[in-house]
XYZ file of N, CA and C in Angstrom:
546
model
N 111.764 77.539 44.672
C 110.638 78.248 44.892
C 109.444 77.549 44.504
N 109.716 76.824 43.273
C 108.576 75.898 42.992
C 108.468 74.818 43.779
N 109.462 74.120 44.389
C 109.457 73.120 45.498
C 108.734 73.556 46.711
N 108.924 74.841 47.050
C 108.359 75.355 48.271
C 106.977 75.495 48.198
N 106.571 76.020 46.922
C 104.919 76.081 46.784
C 104.427 74.921 46.863
N 105.013 73.775 46.108
C 104.241 72.590 46.128
C 104.288 72.125 47.494
N 105.355 72.114 48.311
C 105.218 71.564 49.883
C 104.055 72.509 50.429
N 104.047 73.526 50.369
C 102.949 74.340 50.898
C 101.454 73.901 50.356
N 101.316 73.446 49.058
C 99.968 73.136 48.530
C 100.040 71.672 49.107
N 100.755 70.752 49.087
C 100.735 69.548 49.692
C 100.034 69.350 51.271
N 100.793 70.276 52.077
C 100.298 70.571 53.351
C 99.074 70.950 53.469
N 98.934 72.055 52.709
C 97.354 72.498 52.903
C 96.479 71.367 52.343
N 96.709 70.647 51.339
C 95.876 69.657 50.920
C 95.632 68.737 51.964
N 96.808 68.061 52.454
C 96.739 67.032 53.706
C 95.731 67.740 54.648
N 96.018 68.805 55.150
C 95.297 69.488 56.149
C 93.849 69.483 55.825
N 93.347 69.615 54.578
C 91.937 69.867 54.148
C 91.407 68.438 54.209
N 92.237 67.518 53.616
C 91.443 66.139 53.600
C 91.403 65.651 55.189
N 92.268 65.906 55.833
C 92.200 65.509 57.299
C 91.075 66.122 57.979
N 90.633 67.319 57.534
C 89.611 68.132 58.077
C 88.298 67.787 57.534
N 88.300 67.013 56.566
C 87.104 66.396 55.896
C 86.843 65.090 56.340
N 87.744 64.454 57.051
C 87.459 62.992 57.425
C 86.307 62.889 57.979
N 85.701 63.746 58.685
C 84.399 63.477 59.473
C 83.216 63.807 58.528
N 83.270 64.192 57.202
C 82.395 64.678 56.422
C 81.322 63.745 56.073
N 80.077 63.922 56.144
C 78.906 62.991 56.015
C 78.914 62.525 54.540
N 78.564 61.234 54.294
C 78.600 60.754 52.936
C 77.302 61.116 52.426
N 77.229 61.847 51.256
C 76.003 62.503 50.662
C 74.882 61.025 50.413
N 73.643 61.179 50.318
C 72.744 60.050 50.027
C 72.993 59.466 48.859
N 73.406 60.255 47.851
C 73.552 59.654 46.563
C 74.776 59.065 46.314
N 75.797 59.352 47.112
C 76.873 58.603 46.950
C 77.024 57.357 47.697
N 76.420 57.317 48.986
C 76.176 56.232 49.761
C 75.312 55.199 49.140
N 74.182 55.476 48.356
C 73.432 54.667 47.600
C 74.287 53.905 46.591
N 74.970 54.689 45.717
C 75.864 54.345 44.617
C 77.101 53.800 44.868
N 77.630 53.984 46.107
C 79.110 53.492 46.295
C 79.281 53.183 47.827
N 78.764 51.847 48.085
C 78.871 51.332 49.518
C 80.326 51.763 50.070
N 80.202 52.017 51.290
C 81.513 52.010 51.929
C 82.304 53.323 51.626
N 81.731 54.414 50.902
C 82.276 55.438 50.465
C 83.097 56.405 51.509
N 84.231 56.811 50.932
C 85.070 57.794 51.962
C 85.646 58.845 50.767
N 85.892 60.009 51.430
C 86.796 61.054 50.728
C 88.121 60.743 50.580
N 88.480 60.673 49.145
C 89.989 60.205 48.876
C 90.571 61.619 48.868
N 89.903 62.681 48.224
C 90.621 64.151 48.458
C 89.650 65.184 47.887
N 90.001 66.213 48.465
C 89.123 67.394 48.041
C 89.937 68.623 48.006
N 89.517 69.773 47.229
C 90.245 70.831 47.040
C 89.169 71.807 46.558
N 89.761 73.155 46.692
C 88.939 74.332 46.070
C 89.351 74.611 44.784
N 88.598 74.868 43.744
C 88.496 75.479 42.514
C 88.286 77.133 42.609
N 89.525 77.697 42.537
C 89.395 79.208 42.333
C 89.692 79.861 41.003
N 89.156 81.023 40.736
C 89.287 81.798 39.516
C 89.590 83.242 39.883
N 90.668 83.668 39.731
C 91.180 85.076 40.077
C 91.210 85.260 41.434
N 91.420 84.135 42.317
C 91.306 84.216 43.845
C 90.039 83.875 44.326
N 89.108 83.855 43.729
C 87.772 83.710 44.147
C 87.380 82.224 44.138
N 86.677 81.909 45.255
C 86.305 80.442 45.198
C 84.988 80.094 44.297
N 85.246 79.250 43.546
C 84.095 78.701 42.604
C 83.508 77.604 43.148
N 83.977 76.503 43.532
C 83.499 75.270 43.964
C 84.612 74.618 44.782
N 83.864 73.687 45.565
C 84.749 72.605 46.326
C 84.528 71.212 45.629
N 85.625 70.761 45.160
C 85.435 69.221 44.403
C 85.823 68.173 45.630
N 85.088 66.985 45.696
C 85.259 66.081 46.464
C 85.435 64.610 45.734
N 86.452 63.901 45.779
C 86.310 62.472 45.133
C 86.020 61.664 46.119
N 84.966 60.879 46.025
C 84.563 59.888 46.942
C 84.926 58.511 46.176
N 85.447 57.409 46.896
C 85.865 56.173 46.380
C 85.101 55.366 47.463
N 85.474 53.936 47.019
C 84.890 52.806 47.938
C 86.081 52.760 48.867
N 85.847 51.595 49.930
C 86.880 51.447 50.855
C 88.336 51.429 50.303
N 88.574 51.295 49.197
C 90.054 51.388 48.808
C 90.372 52.443 47.859
N 91.524 53.097 47.864
C 91.854 54.333 47.173
C 91.581 53.897 45.437
N 91.246 55.038 44.946
C 91.087 55.100 43.153
C 92.214 54.481 42.895
N 92.573 53.399 42.041
C 93.566 53.008 41.462
C 94.140 53.996 40.313
N 95.355 53.872 39.770
C 95.937 54.708 38.669
C 94.826 54.716 37.498
N 94.301 53.696 37.177
C 93.182 53.858 36.065
C 91.794 54.039 36.776
N 91.704 55.432 37.085
C 90.480 55.927 37.811
C 89.453 55.925 36.777
N 89.454 55.709 35.687
C 88.390 55.771 34.711
C 87.451 54.492 35.013
N 87.978 53.547 35.115
C 87.432 52.220 35.357
C 87.170 51.702 36.750
N 87.168 52.829 37.536
C 86.801 52.606 38.954
C 85.594 53.023 39.504
N 84.804 52.485 40.376
C 83.671 53.174 40.822
C 84.024 54.320 41.893
N 83.288 55.443 41.459
C 83.684 56.589 42.273
C 82.706 57.463 42.060
N 82.670 58.779 42.772
C 81.806 59.695 42.675
C 82.562 61.119 42.803
N 82.351 62.047 42.049
C 82.882 63.428 41.835
C 81.692 64.356 42.557
N 82.035 65.017 43.394
C 80.818 66.071 44.068
C 81.624 67.162 44.091
N 80.737 68.285 43.424
C 81.182 69.603 43.237
C 79.934 70.419 44.168
N 80.586 71.163 45.230
C 79.644 72.079 45.805
C 80.123 73.526 45.563
N 79.197 74.287 44.925
C 79.373 75.526 44.285
C 79.354 76.558 45.552
N 80.225 77.597 45.283
C 80.282 78.714 46.296
C 79.688 80.069 45.581
N 79.360 79.863 44.328
C 78.669 80.950 43.698
C 77.671 80.522 42.785
N 76.954 81.393 42.162
C 75.950 81.116 41.058
C 76.616 81.281 39.685
N 76.109 80.132 39.115
C 76.540 79.783 37.678
C 75.448 79.219 36.726
N 75.234 79.530 35.684
C 74.179 78.988 34.724
C 74.651 77.607 34.329
N 73.599 76.688 34.333
C 74.070 75.428 33.908
C 74.733 75.238 32.369
N 74.105 76.048 31.615
C 74.519 75.777 30.169
C 76.016 76.319 30.151
N 76.328 77.380 30.936
C 77.786 77.678 31.000
C 78.694 76.708 31.573
N 78.241 75.871 32.688
C 78.847 74.749 33.142
C 79.069 73.841 32.190
N 77.952 73.420 31.274
C 78.055 72.452 30.173
C 79.220 72.932 29.261
N 78.955 74.078 28.676
C 80.167 74.618 27.662
C 81.406 74.547 28.162
N 81.755 74.898 29.383
C 82.982 74.931 30.049
C 83.423 73.372 30.207
N 82.567 72.572 30.219
C 83.004 71.071 30.567
C 83.578 70.667 29.193
N 82.642 70.809 28.242
C 83.115 70.363 26.861
C 84.491 71.089 26.448
N 84.625 72.276 26.823
C 86.014 72.620 26.371
C 87.069 71.898 27.341
N 86.946 71.741 28.397
C 88.102 70.847 29.222
C 88.252 69.377 28.802
N 86.975 68.856 28.620
C 86.942 67.505 27.885
C 87.834 67.611 26.616
N 87.873 68.397 25.874
C 88.699 68.341 24.541
C 90.138 68.657 24.950
N 90.596 69.117 26.041
C 91.940 69.071 26.498
C 92.583 67.665 26.519
N 91.854 66.421 26.659
C 92.406 65.403 26.683
C 92.524 64.789 25.339
N 92.099 65.325 24.361
C 92.218 65.027 22.879
C 90.857 65.214 21.963
N 90.956 65.106 20.791
C 89.882 65.399 19.853
C 88.731 64.587 20.138
N 87.517 65.307 19.972
C 86.300 64.641 20.003
C 85.524 65.016 18.639
N 84.918 64.005 18.048
C 84.217 64.081 16.923
C 83.117 65.124 16.963
N 83.011 65.887 15.892
C 82.031 66.906 16.128
C 80.436 66.320 16.565
N 79.833 65.459 15.882
C 78.613 64.925 16.289
C 78.687 64.403 17.715
N 79.721 63.889 18.151
C 79.843 63.251 19.561
C 79.681 64.476 20.523
N 80.743 65.583 20.119
C 80.725 66.791 20.914
C 79.197 67.467 21.201
N 78.693 67.516 20.012
C 77.117 68.044 20.106
C 76.240 67.416 20.863
N 76.477 65.877 20.730
C 75.412 64.981 21.480
C 75.795 65.325 23.077
N 77.031 65.266 23.509
C 77.463 65.362 24.731
C 77.175 66.784 25.283
N 77.292 67.942 24.665
C 77.007 69.262 25.015
C 75.324 69.222 25.251
N 74.698 68.751 24.306
C 73.089 68.849 24.617
C 72.859 67.991 25.918
N 73.241 66.750 26.038
C 73.171 66.160 27.432
C 73.505 66.708 28.821
N 74.707 67.554 28.540
C 75.188 68.347 29.786
C 74.308 69.342 29.954
N 73.900 70.085 28.980
C 72.940 71.254 29.154
C 71.399 70.674 29.738
N 71.082 69.580 29.327
C 69.961 69.219 30.005
C 70.112 68.753 31.477
N 71.206 68.139 31.710
C 71.468 67.534 33.045
C 71.821 68.719 34.029
N 72.740 69.757 33.700
C 73.182 70.610 34.613
C 72.300 71.802 34.870
N 71.713 71.883 36.154
C 70.836 73.220 36.208
C 71.728 74.302 36.652
N 71.096 75.522 36.703
C 71.787 76.570 37.154
C 72.009 76.276 38.511
N 73.122 76.811 39.177
C 73.392 76.555 40.663
C 73.725 77.721 41.271
N 73.706 77.667 42.731
C 73.835 78.898 43.610
C 74.816 78.343 44.754
N 75.200 79.314 45.372
C 76.108 79.060 46.600
C 75.380 77.743 47.486
N 76.133 76.628 47.753
C 75.687 75.646 48.421
C 75.021 74.385 47.875
N 74.869 74.859 46.405
C 74.446 73.680 45.577
C 75.377 72.556 45.301
N 74.926 71.401 45.106
C 75.710 70.198 44.935
C 75.614 69.592 43.425
N 76.464 69.415 42.710
C 76.264 68.482 41.658
C 77.179 67.414 41.778
N 76.695 66.134 41.398
C 77.451 64.859 41.832
C 77.336 63.992 40.653
N 78.520 63.431 40.171
C 78.800 62.659 39.096
C 79.067 60.982 39.596
N 78.261 60.232 39.497
C 78.393 58.949 39.966
C 78.956 58.083 38.664
N 80.261 57.525 38.961
C 80.795 56.555 37.729
C 80.171 55.214 38.026
N 79.655 54.798 36.812
C 79.169 53.364 36.830
C 80.369 52.627 35.676
N 81.503 52.085 36.114
C 82.243 51.447 35.317
C 81.636 50.703 34.090
N 82.166 50.969 32.961
C 81.599 50.318 31.870
C 80.349 50.677 31.337
N 79.529 51.516 32.069
C 78.281 52.148 31.650
C 78.408 53.565 31.452
N 78.754 54.316 32.250
C 78.584 55.701 32.311
C 78.523 56.347 33.347
N 77.926 57.584 33.426
C 77.794 58.670 34.597
C 76.069 58.738 34.826
N 76.034 58.786 36.056
C 74.635 59.432 36.712
C 75.030 60.684 37.235
N 74.061 61.670 36.942
C 74.226 63.028 37.509
C 73.010 63.216 38.581
N 73.531 63.894 39.685
C 72.585 64.154 40.680
C 72.792 65.695 41.090
N 71.689 66.572 41.410
C 71.698 67.844 41.724
C 71.206 67.840 42.955
N 71.881 68.293 44.111
C 71.388 68.353 45.490
C 70.656 66.825 45.642
N 71.377 65.654 45.574
C 70.938 64.469 45.761
C 69.867 64.048 45.004
N 69.412 64.771 44.171
C 68.142 64.136 43.245
C 68.588 63.791 41.820
N 68.278 62.680 41.478
C 68.878 62.219 40.060
C 68.514 63.154 39.129
N 69.180 63.628 38.119
C 68.898 64.303 37.065
C 68.954 63.575 35.876
N 69.573 62.456 35.594
C 69.626 61.672 34.513
C 70.826 61.176 34.394
N 71.255 60.383 33.360
C 72.578 59.781 33.014
C 72.960 59.884 31.689
N 74.407 59.827 31.678
C 74.724 59.564 29.906
C 75.508 58.346 29.901
N 74.901 57.279 29.473
C 75.366 55.938 29.316
C 76.353 55.546 28.270
N 77.479 56.193 28.261
C 78.821 56.054 27.238
C 79.981 56.155 28.227
N 80.608 55.018 28.162
C 81.952 55.042 29.037
C 82.954 56.227 28.502
N 82.844 56.432 27.134
C 83.827 57.341 26.674
C 83.477 58.704 27.367
N 82.165 58.997 27.376
C 81.790 60.210 27.937
C 82.303 60.332 29.384
N 82.039 59.282 30.226
C 82.344 59.224 31.751
C 83.899 59.672 31.780
N 84.748 58.901 30.932
C 86.174 59.055 31.062
C 86.694 60.664 30.783
N 85.812 61.153 29.750
C 86.219 62.362 29.357
C 85.871 63.336 30.486
N 84.555 63.220 30.872
C 84.137 64.258 31.955
C 84.873 64.048 33.217
N 85.090 62.980 33.751
C 85.861 62.891 35.035
C 87.333 63.204 34.836
N 87.742 63.202 33.379
C 89.080 63.450 33.224
C 89.498 65.060 33.310
N 88.159 65.794 33.350
C 88.431 67.268 33.491
C 89.217 67.410 34.741
N 88.899 66.505 35.836
C 89.542 66.858 37.059
C 90.792 65.745 37.202
N 90.529 64.517 36.712
C 91.447 63.516 37.069
C 92.436 63.295 36.127
N 92.520 63.499 34.811
C 93.412 63.079 33.746
C 94.601 63.909 33.934
N 95.605 63.456 33.439
C 96.974 64.204 33.594
C 96.854 65.560 32.624
N 95.971 65.432 31.642
C 95.849 66.826 30.787
C 94.909 67.885 31.302
N 94.473 67.613 32.732
C 93.623 68.566 33.235
C 94.340 70.165 33.161
N 93.499 70.948 33.102
C 94.057 72.503 33.371
C 94.311 72.790 34.774
N 94.163 72.042 35.729
C 94.198 72.395 37.043
C 95.012 71.097 37.767
N 96.436 70.875 37.569
C 96.879 69.782 37.951
C 97.013 69.663 39.386
N 96.983 70.873 40.320
C 97.141 70.844 41.910
C 95.914 70.456 42.258
N 94.679 70.756 41.601
C 93.464 70.108 42.113
C 93.450 68.695 41.945
N 94.007 68.127 40.780
C 93.931 66.759 40.309
C 94.837 66.083 41.723
N 96.054 66.475 41.765
C 96.806 65.798 42.956
C 96.004 65.840 44.234
N 95.245 66.919 44.514
C 94.501 67.123 45.807
C 93.299 66.147 45.797
N 92.621 66.012 44.796
C 91.493 64.940 44.470
C 92.141 63.636 44.830
N 93.113 63.175 44.058
C 93.682 61.744 44.089
C 94.196 61.474 45.437
N 94.528 62.532 46.188
C 95.177 62.423 47.488
C 96.473 61.861 47.572
N 97.333 62.175 46.549
C 98.788 61.836 46.390
C 99.541 62.640 45.753
N 100.937 62.617 45.705
C 101.820 63.270 44.871
C 102.042 62.412 43.717
N 101.959 63.020 42.518
C 102.350 62.206 41.354
C 103.818 61.760 41.206
N 103.953 60.526 40.810
C 105.448 60.289 40.478
C 106.075 60.962 39.254
N 107.244 61.211 39.306
C 107.845 61.795 38.220
C 108.518 61.048 37.248
């Protein structure tokens, strides 16, 4: 049963990635990541409802196993309205899945995310552009909101979707565009 479900997921993911092959590169991604292409995309659902579609943009080559050091962009297109503060708070919870975060660091990161993440509605896009060894730039609907220039923050934030400790392993597999080795 589990292998049948996994095969269906992989088939669905491959179809979705193929369907996205002609997707236009967002301006903020094209400017910060020359030669960008979608490596993978998937829908995040909660209780069966679509919350957002995530897309992992990479350069001309695929993101290596060490995704935290790769130039890439994570684009989230929302399907429903959410408060920016709620997105920030949930992000910190998910970042902590990867390991302990010192209290003052967590407070600083949460304050930064609350400032950077606006309230969103259906069709709004938030994009995180990874600048290896520097940190993340954040865009809302292609407009630069600001940056967090801490590589550790970038790794933890992107790890919400890309780390092995993610709460959504099927979404991770879809974004990375490959089946994980066992």
